[in-house]
Amino acid sequence: GLLECRRCRYLRTARAYCQIVEALLAVLILVCSSVSYGSTGGYTGLPSLGGIYYYQYGGAYSGFSGADGEKAQQLDQRFYLLKLPIARAAMAVGGCLLVFSCVLILVGVLQLPWHFPAWLLLECILDIVIAIGMVPALYYFFHFLLGVYNSSVCKEREQLYHSKGYQGFRCSLHGAEIAAGLSGCIAVMAYLLSAGLAVRGYRAADNLKQKPVQL
């Protein structure tokens, strides 16, 4: 099949599988983080959005009018701006991890580690650095979000919507943010495993280089 060619055989190795998993996790982090970034916030009302607005939220904001509508809009925009920095940071991290994983896969397919075994040691160091760096990054991610949800803006926004009978605006982590955090935790383990596989690959390549006759 496609993976039987000489270069593509790398994609059947444990290192390649691990790097593909890392790329998929990076995509999950990027997508889940974009959920917070993509929400523009702001109350606009049913007339301007029609059926899309109705089906997205399960009903019209018929309880909002006048000052309440303006207050809801202001709170939505302030809440959105509070979450925006961490959403952008998480998207940047996910994008960088995706590029890094794709580069490693490409390097493996091109068989650069075989010609330069020292590359595997560099790859191991980078994997360890990323895995270690992800730990404080995850802590900051959740710490920042919890700070936003505990803010007076979020509490006031929740109370305002709750007073009109809407229950989807609670000050708590939502599914996409939890999924992004869990993906990051799994990525830490994947990068540590990848570092170990890189060391094993270096030893194997070094032994083969020293025994060309057996090769």
Coordinates of N, CA and C in Angstrom, one line a residue:
G1 N 0.8 -1.2 0.0 CA 0.0 0.0 0.0 C 0.9 1.2 0.0
L2 N 0.2 2.4 0.3 CA 0.9 3.7 0.3 C 2.0 3.7 1.3
L3 N 1.9 3.0 2.5 CA 3.0 3.1 3.5 C 4.1 2.1 3.2
E4 N 4.1 1.4 2.1 CA 5.1 0.4 1.8 C 6.3 1.0 1.2
C5 N 6.2 2.3 0.7 CA 7.4 2.9 0.1 C 8.4 3.2 1.1
R6 N 9.7 3.3 0.7 CA 10.8 3.4 1.6 C 10.7 4.5 2.6
R7 N 10.3 5.7 2.1 CA 10.3 6.8 3.0 C 9.0 6.8 3.9
C8 N 7.9 6.3 3.3 CA 6.7 6.3 4.1 C 6.6 5.2 5.2
R9 N 7.6 4.3 5.2 CA 7.6 3.3 6.2 C 7.8 3.9 7.6
Y10 N 8.4 5.1 7.6 CA 8.5 5.8 8.9 C 7.2 6.0 9.6
L11 N 6.1 6.2 8.8 CA 4.8 6.5 9.4 C 4.2 5.2 10.1
R12 N 4.9 4.1 10.0 CA 4.5 2.9 10.7 C 5.2 2.6 11.9
T13 N 6.1 3.6 12.3 CA 6.9 3.4 13.5 C 6.2 4.0 14.7
A14 N 6.7 3.6 15.9 CA 6.1 4.1 17.2 C 6.3 5.6 17.3
R15 N 7.4 6.1 16.9 CA 7.7 7.5 17.0 C 6.7 8.3 16.1
A16 N 6.4 7.8 14.9 CA 5.5 8.5 14.0 C 4.1 8.5 14.6
Y17 N 3.7 7.3 15.1 CA 2.4 7.3 15.8 C 2.2 8.3 16.9
C18 N 3.3 8.4 17.7 CA 3.3 9.3 18.8 C 3.2 10.8 18.3
Q19 N 3.9 11.1 17.3 CA 3.9 12.4 16.7 C 2.6 12.7 16.1
I20 N 1.9 11.7 15.4 CA 0.6 12.0 14.9 C -0.4 12.3 16.0
V21 N -0.3 11.5 17.1 CA -1.2 11.8 18.2 C -1.0 13.2 18.7
E22 N 0.3 13.6 18.8 CA 0.6 15.0 19.3 C 0.0 16.0 18.3
A23 N 0.0 15.8 17.0 CA -0.6 16.7 16.1 C -2.1 16.8 16.3
L24 N -2.7 15.6 16.5 CA -4.2 15.6 16.7 C -4.6 16.3 18.0
L25 N -3.8 16.1 19.0 CA -4.0 16.8 20.3 C -3.9 18.3 20.1
A26 N -2.9 18.7 19.3 CA -2.7 20.2 19.0 C -3.9 20.7 18.3
V27 N -4.4 20.0 17.4 CA -5.6 20.4 16.7 C -6.8 20.6 17.6
L28 N -7.0 19.6 18.6 CA -8.0 19.7 19.6 C -7.9 21.0 20.4
I29 N -6.6 21.2 20.9 CA -6.4 22.4 21.7 C -6.7 23.7 20.9
L30 N -6.3 23.7 19.6 CA -6.6 24.9 18.7 C -8.1 25.1 18.5
V31 N -8.8 24.0 18.2 CA -10.2 24.1 18.0 C -11.0 24.5 19.2
C32 N -10.7 23.8 20.3 CA -11.4 24.0 21.6 C -11.2 25.5 22.1
S33 N -10.0 25.9 21.9 CA -9.6 27.3 22.3 C -10.3 28.3 21.4
S34 N -10.5 28.0 20.2 CA -11.2 28.9 19.3 C -12.7 29.1 19.6
V35 N -13.2 28.2 20.4 CA -14.6 28.4 20.8 C -14.8 29.7 21.6
S36 N -13.9 29.9 22.5 CA -14.0 31.1 23.3 C -13.6 32.3 22.5
Y37 N -12.6 32.2 21.6 CA -12.2 33.3 20.8 C -13.2 33.7 19.7
G38 N -14.0 32.7 19.2 CA -14.9 32.9 18.1 C -16.2 33.6 18.6
S39 N -16.5 33.5 19.9 CA -17.7 34.1 20.4 C -17.5 35.6 20.5
T40 N -18.2 36.4 19.7 CA -18.0 37.8 19.7 C -18.6 38.5 20.8
G41 N -19.6 37.9 21.5 CA -20.3 38.5 22.6 C -21.2 39.6 22.1
G42 N -21.9 40.2 23.1 CA -22.8 41.3 22.7 C -24.2 40.9 22.4
Y43 N -25.1 41.5 23.1 CA -26.5 41.2 22.9 C -27.0 42.0 21.6
T44 N -27.6 41.3 20.7 CA -28.1 41.9 19.5 C -29.6 41.8 19.4
G45 N -30.2 40.9 19.9 CA -31.7 40.7 19.9 C -32.1 39.9 18.7
L46 N -33.3 39.3 18.8 CA -33.8 38.4 17.8 C -34.1 39.0 16.4
P47 N -34.6 40.2 16.3 CA -34.9 40.7 15.0 C -33.7 40.7 14.0
S48 N -32.5 41.0 14.6 CA -31.3 41.1 13.7 C -30.7 39.7 13.3
L49 N -31.1 38.7 14.0 CA -30.5 37.4 13.8 C -31.5 36.4 13.3
G50 N -32.8 36.6 13.5 CA -33.8 35.7 13.0 C -33.7 34.3 13.5
G51 N -33.9 33.3 12.6 CA -34.0 31.9 13.0 C -32.7 31.4 13.6
I52 N -31.5 31.8 13.0 CA -30.2 31.4 13.5 C -30.1 31.6 15.0
Y53 N -30.4 32.8 15.4 CA -30.4 33.2 16.8 C -31.3 32.4 17.7
Y54 N -32.5 32.1 17.1 CA -33.5 31.4 17.9 C -33.0 29.9 18.1
Y55 N -32.5 29.3 17.1 CA -32.1 27.9 17.2 C -30.8 27.7 18.0
Q56 N -30.0 28.7 18.0 CA -28.7 28.6 18.7 C -28.9 28.7 20.2
Y57 N -29.8 29.5 20.6 CA -30.0 29.7 22.1 C -31.3 29.1 22.6
G58 N -32.1 28.5 21.7 CA -33.3 27.8 22.1 C -34.5 28.8 22.3
G59 N -34.4 30.0 21.9 CA -35.5 30.9 22.1 C -35.0 32.3 22.0
A60 N -36.0 33.3 22.0 CA -35.6 34.7 21.8 C -35.4 35.3 23.2
Y61 N -34.6 36.4 23.2 CA -34.4 37.1 24.4 C -35.5 38.1 24.6
S62 N -36.7 37.6 24.6 CA -37.9 38.5 24.7 C -38.0 39.3 26.0
G63 N -37.3 38.8 27.0 CA -37.3 39.5 28.3 C -36.5 40.7 28.4
F64 N -35.6 40.9 27.4 CA -34.7 42.0 27.4 C -35.3 43.2 26.6
S65 N -35.2 44.4 27.1 CA -35.7 45.5 26.4 C -35.1 46.8 27.1
G66 N -34.8 47.8 26.3 CA -34.3 49.0 26.8 C -33.0 48.9 27.6
A67 N -33.0 49.4 28.9 CA -31.8 49.4 29.7 C -31.3 48.0 29.9
D68 N -32.2 47.0 30.1 CA -31.7 45.6 30.3 C -30.9 45.1 29.1
G69 N -31.4 45.4 27.9 CA -30.7 45.0 26.7 C -29.3 45.6 26.6
E70 N -29.2 46.9 26.9 CA -27.9 47.6 26.8 C -27.0 47.0 27.9
K71 N -27.5 46.8 29.1 CA -26.7 46.2 30.1 C -26.2 44.8 29.7
A72 N -27.0 44.0 29.2 CA -26.6 42.7 28.7 C -25.5 42.7 27.7
Q73 N -25.7 43.7 26.8 CA -24.7 43.9 25.7 C -23.3 44.3 26.3
Q74 N -23.3 45.2 27.2 CA -22.1 45.6 27.9 C -21.4 44.5 28.7
L75 N -22.2 43.8 29.4 CA -21.7 42.7 30.2 C -21.1 41.6 29.3
D76 N -21.8 41.3 28.2 CA -21.3 40.3 27.2 C -19.9 40.7 26.7
Q77 N -19.8 42.0 26.3 CA -18.6 42.5 25.7 C -17.5 42.5 26.7
R78 N -17.7 42.9 27.9 CA -16.7 42.9 28.9 C -16.2 41.5 29.3
F79 N -17.2 40.6 29.4 CA -16.9 39.2 29.6 C -16.0 38.6 28.5
Y80 N -16.4 38.9 27.3 CA -15.6 38.4 26.1 C -14.2 39.0 26.2
L81 N -14.0 40.2 26.5 CA -12.7 40.8 26.5 C -11.8 40.2 27.7
L82 N -12.5 39.8 28.8 CA -11.8 39.2 29.9 C -11.2 37.8 29.4
K83 N -11.9 37.1 28.6 CA -11.5 35.8 28.2 C -10.6 35.8 27.0
L84 N -10.6 36.9 26.3 CA -9.9 37.0 25.0 C -8.4 36.7 25.1
P85 N -7.6 37.2 26.1 CA -6.2 37.0 26.1 C -5.8 35.5 26.3
I86 N -6.5 34.8 27.2 CA -6.2 33.4 27.4 C -6.6 32.5 26.2
A87 N -7.7 32.9 25.5 CA -8.1 32.2 24.3 C -7.1 32.4 23.2
R88 N -6.6 33.6 23.0 CA -5.6 33.8 22.0 C -4.3 33.0 22.3
A89 N -3.9 33.0 23.6 CA -2.7 32.3 24.0 C -2.8 30.8 23.8
A90 N -4.0 30.3 24.1 CA -4.2 28.8 23.9 C -4.2 28.5 22.5
M91 N -4.8 29.3 21.6 CA -4.8 29.1 20.2 C -3.3 29.2 19.6
A92 N -2.5 30.1 20.1 CA -1.2 30.2 19.7 C -0.4 29.0 20.1
V93 N -0.6 28.5 21.3 CA 0.1 27.3 21.8 C -0.3 26.1 20.9
G94 N -1.6 25.9 20.7 CA -2.0 24.8 19.8 C -1.5 24.9 18.4
G95 N -1.4 26.1 17.9 CA -0.9 26.2 16.5 C 0.6 25.9 16.5
C96 N 1.4 26.3 17.5 CA 2.8 26.1 17.5 C 3.1 24.6 17.7
L97 N 2.3 23.9 18.5 CA 2.5 22.5 18.7 C 2.1 21.7 17.5
L98 N 1.1 22.2 16.7 CA 0.7 21.5 15.5 C 1.9 21.6 14.5
V99 N 2.4 22.8 14.3 CA 3.5 23.0 13.4 C 4.7 22.1 13.8
F100 N 5.1 22.1 15.1 CA 6.2 21.4 15.6 C 6.0 19.9 15.3
S101 N 4.8 19.3 15.5 CA 4.6 17.9 15.3 C 4.7 17.6 13.8
C102 N 4.1 18.5 13.0 CA 4.2 18.2 11.5 C 5.7 18.3 11.0
V103 N 6.5 19.2 11.6 CA 7.9 19.2 11.2 C 8.6 18.0 11.6
L104 N 8.3 17.4 12.7 CA 9.0 16.2 13.2 C 8.6 15.0 12.3
I105 N 7.3 15.0 11.9 CA 6.9 13.9 11.0 C 7.6 14.0 9.6
L106 N 7.7 15.2 9.1 CA 8.3 15.5 7.9 C 9.8 15.1 7.9
V107 N 10.5 15.5 9.0 CA 11.9 15.1 9.2 C 12.1 13.6 9.3
G108 N 11.1 12.9 9.9 CA 11.2 11.5 10.0 C 11.0 10.8 8.6
V109 N 10.1 11.3 7.8 CA 9.8 10.8 6.5 C 11.0 11.0 5.6
L110 N 11.7 12.1 5.8 CA 12.9 12.4 5.0 C 14.1 11.7 5.5
Q111 N 14.0 11.0 6.6 CA 15.1 10.1 7.1 C 16.3 11.0 7.6
L112 N 16.0 12.2 8.0 CA 17.1 13.0 8.5 C 17.8 12.4 9.8
P113 N 17.0 11.8 10.7 CA 17.6 11.2 11.9 C 18.6 10.1 11.5
W114 N 18.4 9.4 10.4 CA 19.4 8.4 10.1 C 20.7 8.9 9.6
H115 N 20.6 10.0 8.8 CA 21.8 10.7 8.4 C 22.5 11.5 9.5
F116 N 21.7 12.0 10.4 CA 22.3 12.8 11.5 C 21.6 12.4 12.8
P117 N 22.1 11.3 13.4 CA 21.5 10.7 14.6 C 21.4 11.7 15.8
A118 N 22.3 12.7 15.8 CA 22.3 13.7 16.8 C 20.9 14.5 16.8
W119 N 20.3 14.5 15.7 CA 19.0 15.2 15.6 C 18.0 14.6 16.6
L120 N 18.1 13.3 16.9 CA 17.2 12.6 17.8 C 17.4 13.1 19.2
L121 N 18.7 13.4 19.6 CA 18.9 14.0 20.9 C 18.3 15.3 21.0
L122 N 18.4 16.2 20.0 CA 17.8 17.5 20.0 C 16.3 17.3 20.1
E123 N 15.7 16.4 19.3 CA 14.3 16.1 19.4 C 13.8 15.7 20.8
C124 N 14.7 14.9 21.4 CA 14.4 14.5 22.8 C 14.3 15.7 23.8
I125 N 15.3 16.5 23.6 CA 15.4 17.7 24.5 C 14.2 18.6 24.3
L126 N 13.8 18.8 23.0 CA 12.7 19.7 22.7 C 11.4 19.1 23.3
D127 N 11.2 17.8 23.1 CA 10.0 17.1 23.7 C 9.9 17.3 25.2
I128 N 11.1 17.1 25.9 CA 11.1 17.3 27.3 C 10.7 18.7 27.7
V129 N 11.3 19.7 27.0 CA 11.1 21.1 27.3 C 9.6 21.4 27.1
I130 N 9.0 20.9 26.0 CA 7.6 21.2 25.8 C 6.7 20.5 26.9
A131 N 7.1 19.3 27.2 CA 6.3 18.6 28.3 C 6.3 19.3 29.6
I132 N 7.5 19.8 30.0 CA 7.7 20.5 31.2 C 7.0 21.8 31.2
G133 N 7.1 22.5 30.0 CA 6.5 23.8 29.9 C 5.0 23.8 29.8
M134 N 4.4 22.7 29.4 CA 3.0 22.5 29.4 C 2.3 22.5 30.8
V135 N 3.1 22.1 31.8 CA 2.5 21.9 33.1 C 2.2 23.3 33.7
P136 N 3.1 24.3 33.7 CA 2.7 25.6 34.2 C 1.7 26.3 33.3
A137 N 1.8 26.0 32.0 CA 0.9 26.6 31.0 C -0.5 26.1 31.3
L138 N -0.7 24.9 31.6 CA -2.1 24.4 32.0 C -2.6 25.0 33.3
Y139 N -1.6 25.1 34.2 CA -2.0 25.7 35.5 C -2.5 27.2 35.3
Y140 N -1.7 27.9 34.5 CA -2.1 29.3 34.2 C -3.4 29.4 33.4
F141 N -3.6 28.4 32.5 CA -4.8 28.4 31.7 C -6.1 28.3 32.6
F142 N -6.1 27.3 33.5 CA -7.2 27.1 34.3 C -7.3 28.2 35.4
H143 N -6.2 28.7 35.9 CA -6.2 29.7 36.9 C -6.8 31.0 36.3
F144 N -6.4 31.3 35.1 CA -6.9 32.6 34.5 C -8.4 32.4 34.2
L145 N -8.8 31.3 33.7 CA -10.2 31.1 33.4 C -11.1 31.2 34.7
L146 N -10.6 30.5 35.7 CA -11.4 30.5 37.0 C -11.4 32.0 37.6
G147 N -10.4 32.7 37.3 CA -10.4 34.1 37.8 C -11.4 34.9 37.0
V148 N -11.6 34.6 35.7 CA -12.6 35.3 34.9 C -14.0 34.9 35.4
Y149 N -14.2 33.6 35.6 CA -15.5 33.2 36.0 C -15.9 33.6 37.5
N150 N -14.9 33.9 38.3 CA -15.1 34.4 39.6 C -15.2 36.0 39.7
S151 N -15.1 36.6 38.5 CA -15.1 38.1 38.5 C -16.5 38.6 38.7
S152 N -16.6 39.9 39.1 CA -17.9 40.5 39.3 C -18.6 40.6 38.0
V153 N -17.9 40.8 36.9 CA -18.6 40.9 35.6 C -19.3 39.6 35.3
C154 N -18.7 38.5 35.5 CA -19.4 37.2 35.2 C -20.5 37.0 36.1
K155 N -20.4 37.3 37.4 CA -21.4 37.1 38.4 C -22.7 37.9 38.0
E156 N -22.4 39.2 37.7 CA -23.5 40.1 37.3 C -24.2 39.7 36.1
R157 N -23.4 39.2 35.1 CA -23.9 38.7 33.8 C -24.8 37.5 34.1
E158 N -24.3 36.6 34.9 CA -25.1 35.4 35.2 C -26.4 35.7 35.9
Q159 N -26.4 36.6 36.8 CA -27.6 37.0 37.5 C -28.6 37.7 36.6
L160 N -28.1 38.5 35.7 CA -29.0 39.2 34.8 C -29.7 38.2 33.9
Y161 N -29.0 37.3 33.3 CA -29.6 36.3 32.4 C -30.5 35.3 33.2
H162 N -30.1 35.0 34.4 CA -30.9 34.1 35.3 C -32.2 34.7 35.6
S163 N -32.2 36.1 35.8 CA -33.4 36.8 36.2 C -34.4 36.7 35.0
K164 N -33.9 36.5 33.8 CA -34.8 36.4 32.6 C -35.2 35.0 32.3
G165 N -34.7 34.0 33.1 CA -35.0 32.7 32.8 C -34.0 31.9 32.0
Y166 N -32.9 32.4 31.7 CA -31.9 31.8 30.9 C -30.8 31.1 31.7
Q167 N -30.6 29.8 31.4 CA -29.7 29.0 32.3 C -28.3 28.7 31.7
G168 N -28.1 29.1 30.5 CA -26.8 28.8 29.8 C -25.7 29.7 30.0
F169 N -25.7 30.5 31.0 CA -24.7 31.6 31.2 C -24.1 31.5 32.6
R170 N -23.9 30.2 33.1 CA -23.3 30.1 34.4 C -21.8 30.4 34.4
C171 N -21.3 30.8 35.5 CA -19.9 31.2 35.7 C -19.1 29.9 36.1
S172 N -18.9 29.1 35.1 CA -18.2 27.8 35.3 C -17.5 27.4 34.0
L173 N -16.5 26.6 34.0 CA -15.8 26.1 32.8 C -16.8 25.4 32.0
H174 N -16.7 25.6 30.7 CA -17.6 24.9 29.8 C -16.8 23.7 29.1
G175 N -17.5 22.9 28.3 CA -16.9 21.7 27.8 C -15.7 21.9 27.0
A176 N -15.7 22.9 26.1 CA -14.6 23.1 25.2 C -13.3 23.5 26.0
E177 N -13.5 24.3 27.0 CA -12.3 24.7 27.8 C -11.7 23.5 28.6
I178 N -12.6 22.6 29.1 CA -12.2 21.4 29.8 C -11.5 20.5 28.8
A179 N -12.1 20.4 27.6 CA -11.5 19.5 26.6 C -10.1 20.0 26.2
A180 N -9.9 21.3 26.1 CA -8.6 21.9 25.8 C -7.6 21.5 26.9
G181 N -8.0 21.6 28.1 CA -7.1 21.3 29.2 C -6.7 19.8 29.3
L182 N -7.7 19.0 29.1 CA -7.5 17.5 29.1 C -6.5 17.2 27.9
S183 N -6.8 17.8 26.7 CA -5.9 17.5 25.6 C -4.4 17.9 25.9
G184 N -4.3 19.1 26.7 CA -3.0 19.5 27.1 C -2.3 18.5 28.0
C185 N -3.1 17.9 28.9 CA -2.6 16.9 29.9 C -2.1 15.7 29.2
I186 N -2.9 15.2 28.2 CA -2.5 14.0 27.4 C -1.3 14.3 26.6
A187 N -1.2 15.6 26.1 CA -0.1 16.0 25.3 C 1.2 15.9 26.1
V188 N 1.2 16.3 27.4 CA 2.4 16.2 28.2 C 2.9 14.7 28.2
M189 N 2.0 13.8 28.4 CA 2.4 12.4 28.5 C 2.9 11.9 27.1
A190 N 2.3 12.4 26.0 CA 2.7 12.0 24.7 C 4.1 12.5 24.4
Y191 N 4.4 13.8 24.8 CA 5.7 14.3 24.5 C 6.8 13.6 25.4
L192 N 6.5 13.2 26.6 CA 7.4 12.4 27.4 C 7.7 11.1 26.7
L193 N 6.7 10.5 26.2 CA 6.8 9.2 25.5 C 7.6 9.4 24.3
S194 N 7.4 10.4 23.6 CA 8.1 10.7 22.3 C 9.6 11.0 22.6
A195 N 9.9 11.6 23.8 CA 11.3 11.8 24.2 C 12.0 10.5 24.4
G196 N 11.3 9.6 25.1 CA 11.9 8.2 25.3 C 12.1 7.5 24.0
L197 N 11.2 7.6 23.1 CA 11.3 6.9 21.8 C 12.4 7.5 21.0
A198 N 12.6 8.8 21.1 CA 13.7 9.5 20.4 C 15.1 9.0 20.9
V199 N 15.2 8.8 22.2 CA 16.5 8.2 22.8 C 16.7 6.8 22.3
R200 N 15.6 6.0 22.3 CA 15.8 4.7 21.8 C 16.1 4.6 20.3
G201 N 15.6 5.6 19.5 CA 15.9 5.7 18.1 C 17.3 6.1 17.9
Y202 N 17.8 7.0 18.8 CA 19.2 7.4 18.6 C 20.2 6.2 18.9
R203 N 19.9 5.4 19.9 CA 20.7 4.3 20.2 C 20.7 3.3 19.0
A204 N 19.5 3.0 18.5 CA 19.4 2.1 17.4 C 20.2 2.6 16.2
A205 N 20.0 3.9 15.8 CA 20.7 4.5 14.7 C 22.2 4.5 14.9
D206 N 22.7 4.7 16.1 CA 24.1 4.7 16.4 C 24.7 3.3 16.3
N207 N 24.0 2.3 16.7 CA 24.4 0.9 16.6 C 24.5 0.5 15.2
L208 N 23.5 0.9 14.4 CA 23.6 0.5 13.0 C 24.7 1.3 12.2
K209 N 25.0 2.5 12.6 CA 26.1 3.2 12.0 C 27.4 2.6 12.3
Q210 N 27.5 2.0 13.5 CA 28.8 1.3 13.8 C 28.9 -0.1 13.3
K211 N 27.8 -0.6 12.7 CA 27.8 -2.0 12.1 C 27.3 -1.9 10.7
P212 N 27.9 -1.2 9.8 CA 27.4 -1.1 8.4 C 27.3 -2.5 7.7
V213 N 28.2 -3.4 8.1 CA 28.2 -4.7 7.4 C 26.9 -5.4 7.7
Q214 N 26.5 -5.4 9.0 CA 25.2 -6.1 9.4 C 24.0 -5.4 8.7
L215 N 24.1 -4.0 8.6 CA 23.0 -3.3 7.9 C 22.9 -3.7 6.5

